PDB file of C-alpha atoms in Angstrom:
ATOM      1  CA  ASP A   1      -1.116  -1.312   5.453  1.00 77.00           C
ATOM      2  CA  ALA A   2       1.137  -4.359   5.858  1.00 84.00           C
ATOM      3  CA  ALA A   3       0.173  -5.703   2.431  1.00 87.00           C
ATOM      4  CA  ASP A   4       0.720  -2.258   0.887  1.00 84.00           C
ATOM      5  CA  LEU A   5       4.231  -2.139   2.364  1.00 83.00           C
ATOM      6  CA  ILE A   6       5.067  -5.491   0.824  1.00 83.00           C
ATOM      7  CA  VAL A   7       3.637  -4.421  -2.543  1.00 82.00           C
ATOM      8  CA  ALA A   8       5.557  -1.133  -2.426  1.00 81.00           C
ATOM      9  CA  HIS A   9       8.840  -2.979  -2.018  1.00 76.00           C
ATOM     10  CA  LEU A  10       8.037  -5.729  -4.472  1.00 75.00           C
ATOM     11  CA  ASP A  11      10.035  -5.822  -7.669  1.00 66.00           C
ATOM     12  CA  VAL A  12       7.350  -6.943 -10.139  1.00 61.00           C
ATOM     13  CA  ARG A  13      10.042  -7.834 -12.650  1.00 59.00           C
ATOM     14  CA  GLU A  14      11.358 -10.489 -10.281  1.00 67.00           C
ATOM     15  CA  SER A  15       8.902 -13.341 -10.765  1.00 68.00           C
ATOM     16  CA  PHE A  16      10.349 -15.467  -7.948  1.00 65.00           C
ATOM     17  CA  GLU A  17       9.803 -12.693  -5.415  1.00 69.00           C
ATOM     18  CA  ARG A  18       6.319 -11.978  -6.739  1.00 71.00           C
ATOM     19  CA  ASP A  19       5.328 -15.660  -6.707  1.00 70.00           C
ATOM     20  CA  ARG A  20       6.660 -16.068  -3.196  1.00 74.00           C
ATOM     21  CA  LEU A  21       4.799 -13.062  -1.813  1.00 81.00           C
ATOM     22  CA  ILE A  22       1.461 -13.026  -3.644  1.00 82.00           C
ATOM     23  CA  GLN A  23      -0.270 -15.377  -1.205  1.00 82.00           C
ATOM     24  CA  PRO A  24       0.656 -13.409   1.938  1.00 86.00           C
ATOM     25  CA  ILE A  25      -0.334 -10.180   0.178  1.00 88.00           C
ATOM     26  CA  ILE A  26      -3.768 -11.547  -0.715  1.00 88.00           C
ATOM     27  CA  TYR A  27      -4.183 -13.031   2.758  1.00 90.00           C
ATOM     28  CA  LEU A  28      -3.386  -9.706   4.436  1.00 92.00           C
ATOM     29  CA  TYR A  29      -5.883  -7.863   2.245  1.00 93.00           C
ATOM     30  CA  ARG A  30      -8.535 -10.499   2.895  1.00 93.00           C
ATOM     31  CA  HIS A  31      -7.897 -10.469   6.631  1.00 93.00           C
ATOM     32  CA  TYR A  32      -8.065  -6.669   6.811  1.00 94.00           C
ATOM     33  CA  SER A  33     -11.410  -6.755   5.005  1.00 95.00           C
ATOM     34  CA  GLU A  34     -12.668  -9.359   7.477  1.00 96.00           C
ATOM     35  CA  LEU A  35     -11.603  -7.238  10.451  1.00 96.00           C
ATOM     36  CA  MET A  36     -13.287  -4.145   9.015  1.00 97.00           C
ATOM     37  CA  LEU A  37     -16.539  -6.058   8.520  1.00 97.00           C
ATOM     38  CA  LYS A  38     -16.367  -7.309  12.107  1.00 97.00           C
ATOM     39  CA  ALA A  39     -15.715  -3.752  13.346  1.00 97.00           C
ATOM     40  CA  ILE A  40     -18.842  -2.546  11.514  1.00 96.00           C
ATOM     41  CA  ILE A  41     -20.848  -5.379  13.057  1.00 96.00           C
ATOM     42  CA  GLU A  42     -19.451  -4.581  16.499  1.00 96.00           C
ATOM     43  CA  ARG A  43     -20.376  -0.901  16.181  1.00 96.00           C
ATOM     44  CA  GLY A  44     -23.817  -1.928  14.951  1.00 94.00           C
ATOM     45  CA  ASP A  45     -24.192  -4.022  18.100  1.00 94.00           C
ATOM     46  CA  GLU A  46     -23.289  -1.019  20.249  1.00 93.00           C
ATOM     47  CA  LEU A  47     -25.816   1.191  18.474  1.00 92.00           C
ATOM     48  CA  ARG A  48     -28.639  -1.358  18.455  1.00 90.00           C
ATOM     49  CA  GLN A  49     -27.702  -3.041  21.724  1.00 90.00           C
ATOM     50  CA  THR A  50     -27.595  -6.425  20.004  1.00 90.00           C
ATOM     51  CA  GLN A  51     -25.054  -9.246  19.925  1.00 91.00           C
ATOM     52  CA  CYS A  52     -24.586 -10.021  16.234  1.00 86.00           C
ATOM     53  CA  LEU A  53     -20.806 -10.064  16.626  1.00 85.00           C
ATOM     54  CA  LYS A  54     -21.141 -13.086  18.879  1.00 89.00           C
ATOM     55  CA  ASP A  55     -22.490 -15.023  15.877  1.00 89.00           C
ATOM     56  CA  SER A  56     -19.823 -13.563  13.594  1.00 88.00           C
ATOM     57  CA  MET A  57     -16.789 -15.245  15.106  1.00 89.00           C
ATOM     58  CA  HIS A  58     -15.852 -17.039  11.898  1.00 91.00           C
ATOM     59  CA  HIS A  59     -14.031 -16.226   8.665  1.00 91.00           C
ATOM     60  CA  ARG A  60     -16.872 -16.432   6.097  1.00 94.00           C
ATOM     61  CA  LEU A  61     -16.723 -13.052   4.387  1.00 96.00           C
ATOM     62  CA  LEU A  62     -20.091 -13.255   2.655  1.00 96.00           C
ATOM     63  CA  ASP A  63     -21.866 -14.037   5.916  1.00 96.00           C
ATOM     64  CA  LEU A  64     -20.042 -11.159   7.586  1.00 97.00           C
ATOM     65  CA  TRP A  65     -20.984  -8.873   4.706  1.00 97.00           C
ATOM     66  CA  VAL A  66     -24.684  -9.775   5.035  1.00 96.00           C
ATOM     67  CA  THR A  67     -24.605  -8.739   8.702  1.00 96.00           C
ATOM     68  CA  ALA A  68     -22.525  -5.600   8.069  1.00 96.00           C
ATOM     69  CA  LYS A  69     -24.799  -4.596   5.191  1.00 96.00           C
ATOM     70  CA  GLN A  70     -27.775  -4.910   7.540  1.00 95.00           C
ATOM     71  CA  VAL A  71     -26.041  -2.458   9.916  1.00 95.00           C
ATOM     72  CA  ILE A  72     -25.443  -0.063   7.007  1.00 95.00           C
ATOM     73  CA  VAL A  73     -29.062  -0.223   5.852  1.00 94.00           C
ATOM     74  CA  GLU A  74     -30.581  -0.017   9.346  1.00 92.00           C
ATOM     75  CA  ASN A  75     -28.535   3.069  10.154  1.00 91.00           C
ATOM     76  CA  GLU A  76     -29.607   4.651   6.867  1.00 89.00           C
ATOM     77  CA  LEU A  77     -26.082   5.426   5.809  1.00 89.00           C
ATOM     78  CA  ILE A  78     -25.894   7.299   2.555  1.00 85.00           C
ATOM     79  CA  CYS A  79     -24.692   4.856  -0.053  1.00 90.00           C
ATOM     80  CA  THR A  80     -26.246   3.706  -3.279  1.00 92.00           C
ATOM     81  CA  ALA A  81     -27.377   0.239  -4.230  1.00 93.00           C
ATOM     82  CA  ARG A  82     -24.647   0.346  -6.874  1.00 95.00           C
ATOM     83  CA  GLU A  83     -21.988   0.940  -4.194  1.00 95.00           C
ATOM     84  CA  LEU A  84     -23.338  -1.882  -2.049  1.00 96.00           C
ATOM     85  CA  ASP A  85     -23.370  -4.211  -5.057  1.00 97.00           C
ATOM     86  CA  ALA A  86     -19.791  -3.261  -5.961  1.00 96.00           C
ATOM     87  CA  VAL A  87     -18.625  -3.975  -2.409  1.00 97.00           C
ATOM     88  CA  GLU A  88     -20.481  -7.267  -2.389  1.00 97.00           C
ATOM     89  CA  ASN A  89     -18.870  -8.279  -5.684  1.00 97.00           C
ATOM     90  CA  ILE A  90     -15.385  -7.660  -4.296  1.00 96.00           C
ATOM     91  CA  ILE A  91     -16.170  -9.575  -1.122  1.00 97.00           C
ATOM     92  CA  ARG A  92     -17.668 -12.386  -3.194  1.00 95.00           C
ATOM     93  CA  GLU A  93     -14.428 -12.674  -5.191  1.00 91.00           C
ATOM     94  CA  PHE A  94     -12.436 -13.121  -1.979  1.00 90.00           C
ATOM     95  CA  ALA A  95     -15.021 -15.542  -0.603  1.00 92.00           C
ATOM     96  CA  ASP A  96     -15.134 -17.628  -3.781  1.00 89.00           C
ATOM     97  CA  ALA A  97     -11.351 -17.949  -3.846  1.00 85.00           C
ATOM     98  CA  ASP A  98     -10.991 -18.563  -0.120  1.00 84.00           C
ATOM     99  CA  PRO A  99     -14.289 -19.348   1.636  1.00 83.00           C
ATOM    100  CA  ARG A 100     -12.890 -19.980   5.138  1.00 81.00           C
ATOM    101  CA  SER A 101      -9.618 -18.031   5.170  1.00 82.00           C
ATOM    102  CA  PHE A 102      -7.497 -21.108   4.568  1.00 77.00           C
ATOM    103  CA  SER A 103      -6.404 -21.007   0.943  1.00 77.00           C
ATOM    104  CA  PHE A 104      -4.226 -17.925   1.085  1.00 78.00           C
ATOM    105  CA  ARG A 105      -2.487 -19.001   4.279  1.00 79.00           C
ATOM    106  CA  TYR A 106      -1.299 -22.362   3.016  1.00 78.00           C
ATOM    107  CA  PRO A 107      -0.053 -23.344  -0.435  1.00 75.00           C
ATOM    108  CA  VAL A 108      -1.448 -26.901  -0.140  1.00 78.00           C
ATOM    109  CA  ASP A 109      -4.190 -28.740   1.711  1.00 79.00           C
ATOM    110  CA  LYS A 110      -3.668 -31.702   4.049  1.00 84.00           C
ATOM    111  CA  ASP A 111      -3.496 -34.043   1.038  1.00 89.00           C
ATOM    112  CA  LEU A 112      -0.806 -31.809  -0.518  1.00 87.00           C
ATOM    113  CA  ASN A 113      -3.114 -30.556  -3.289  1.00 82.00           C
ATOM    114  CA  LYS A 114      -2.420 -27.007  -4.420  1.00 77.00           C
ATOM    115  CA  LEU A 115      -5.103 -24.749  -3.042  1.00 74.00           C
ATOM    116  CA  LEU A 116      -4.812 -21.910  -5.525  1.00 68.00           C
ATOM    117  CA  PRO A 117      -3.119 -23.204  -8.648  1.00 60.00           C
ATOM    118  CA  LEU A 118      -3.761 -19.969 -10.584  1.00 61.00           C
ATOM    119  CA  TRP A 119      -2.808 -17.474  -7.869  1.00 61.00           C
ATOM    120  CA  HIS A 120       0.251 -16.438  -9.861  1.00 62.00           C
ATOM    121  CA  LYS A 121      -2.046 -14.899 -12.492  1.00 73.00           C
ATOM    122  CA  VAL A 122      -3.327 -12.242 -10.084  1.00 78.00           C
ATOM    123  CA  SER A 123      -2.532  -8.664 -11.055  1.00 83.00           C
ATOM    124  CA  ILE A 124      -1.039  -7.113  -7.942  1.00 84.00           C
ATOM    125  CA  SER A 125      -1.810  -3.547  -9.026  1.00 86.00           C
ATOM    126  CA  ASN A 126      -5.443  -4.422  -9.825  1.00 90.00           C
ATOM    127  CA  LEU A 127      -5.771  -6.272  -6.516  1.00 90.00           C
ATOM    128  CA  GLN A 128      -4.327  -3.330  -4.617  1.00 91.00           C
ATOM    129  CA  ASN A 129      -6.629  -0.810  -6.352  1.00 94.00           C
ATOM    130  CA  THR A 130      -9.700  -2.975  -5.776  1.00 94.00           C
ATOM    131  CA  VAL A 131      -8.920  -3.540  -2.113  1.00 94.00           C
ATOM    132  CA  TYR A 132      -8.183   0.166  -1.705  1.00 94.00           C
ATOM    133  CA  LYS A 133     -11.724   0.976  -2.902  1.00 95.00           C
ATOM    134  CA  LEU A 134     -13.241  -1.710  -0.683  1.00 96.00           C
ATOM    135  CA  CYS A 135     -11.355  -0.629   2.422  1.00 94.00           C
ATOM    136  CA  ASN A 136     -12.076   3.063   1.859  1.00 95.00           C
ATOM    137  CA  PHE A 137     -15.777   2.245   1.668  1.00 97.00           C
ATOM    138  CA  LEU A 138     -15.623   0.128   4.840  1.00 97.00           C
ATOM    139  CA  LYS A 139     -13.569   2.777   6.688  1.00 96.00           C
ATOM    140  CA  ASP A 140     -16.057   5.482   5.678  1.00 96.00           C
ATOM    141  CA  VAL A 141     -18.928   3.336   6.934  1.00 97.00           C
ATOM    142  CA  LEU A 142     -17.177   2.679  10.234  1.00 96.00           C
ATOM    143  CA  TYR A 143     -16.294   6.362  10.676  1.00 96.00           C
ATOM    144  CA  THR A 144     -19.905   7.358  10.009  1.00 95.00           C
ATOM    145  CA  LEU A 145     -21.181   4.747  12.460  1.00 95.00           C
ATOM    146  CA  TYR A 146     -18.912   6.202  15.148  1.00 94.00           C
ATOM    147  CA  GLN A 147     -20.461   9.612  14.476  1.00 93.00           C
ATOM    148  CA  THR A 148     -23.890   8.079  15.130  1.00 86.00           C
ATOM    149  CA  GLU A 149     -25.270   8.203  18.638  1.00 79.00           C
ATOM    150  CA  ARG A 150     -26.744   5.110  20.227  1.00 65.00           C
ATOM    151  CA  GLY A 151     -30.467   4.799  19.666  1.00 55.00           C
ATOM    152  CA  GLY A 152     -30.776   7.528  17.110  1.00 50.00           C
TER     153      GLY A 152
END
């Protein structure tokens, strides 16, 4: 929601404002996705009485997705392979651009090298629509998991 508020008030014609805010917008979307994946893993732990979340205290989205996807499959949630692949592709894009949740928080690394030299080429509307689809999927999964009783 925080990223959406920034986008809603962003004047896309003003390139300085857009360039200044694109990194925090992407970071907020990435972070929200990470938190949703961890919430799915946590609920999976409650249902299966496991401790996968304990091993998920990191920022690697693809690793989190693998564990969350396992929860989805084990609980036989109704979603197609195509949906799972689409979600994985979105998560992979975030992970490829920012593997450890560092690149979107800082404009340069410790040697002052630009971390994301092409970040200004990101389409904000496309990003927002893509993240909207991802987050709706993850929210639906989490909601369904909370409708599931432990052990069955």
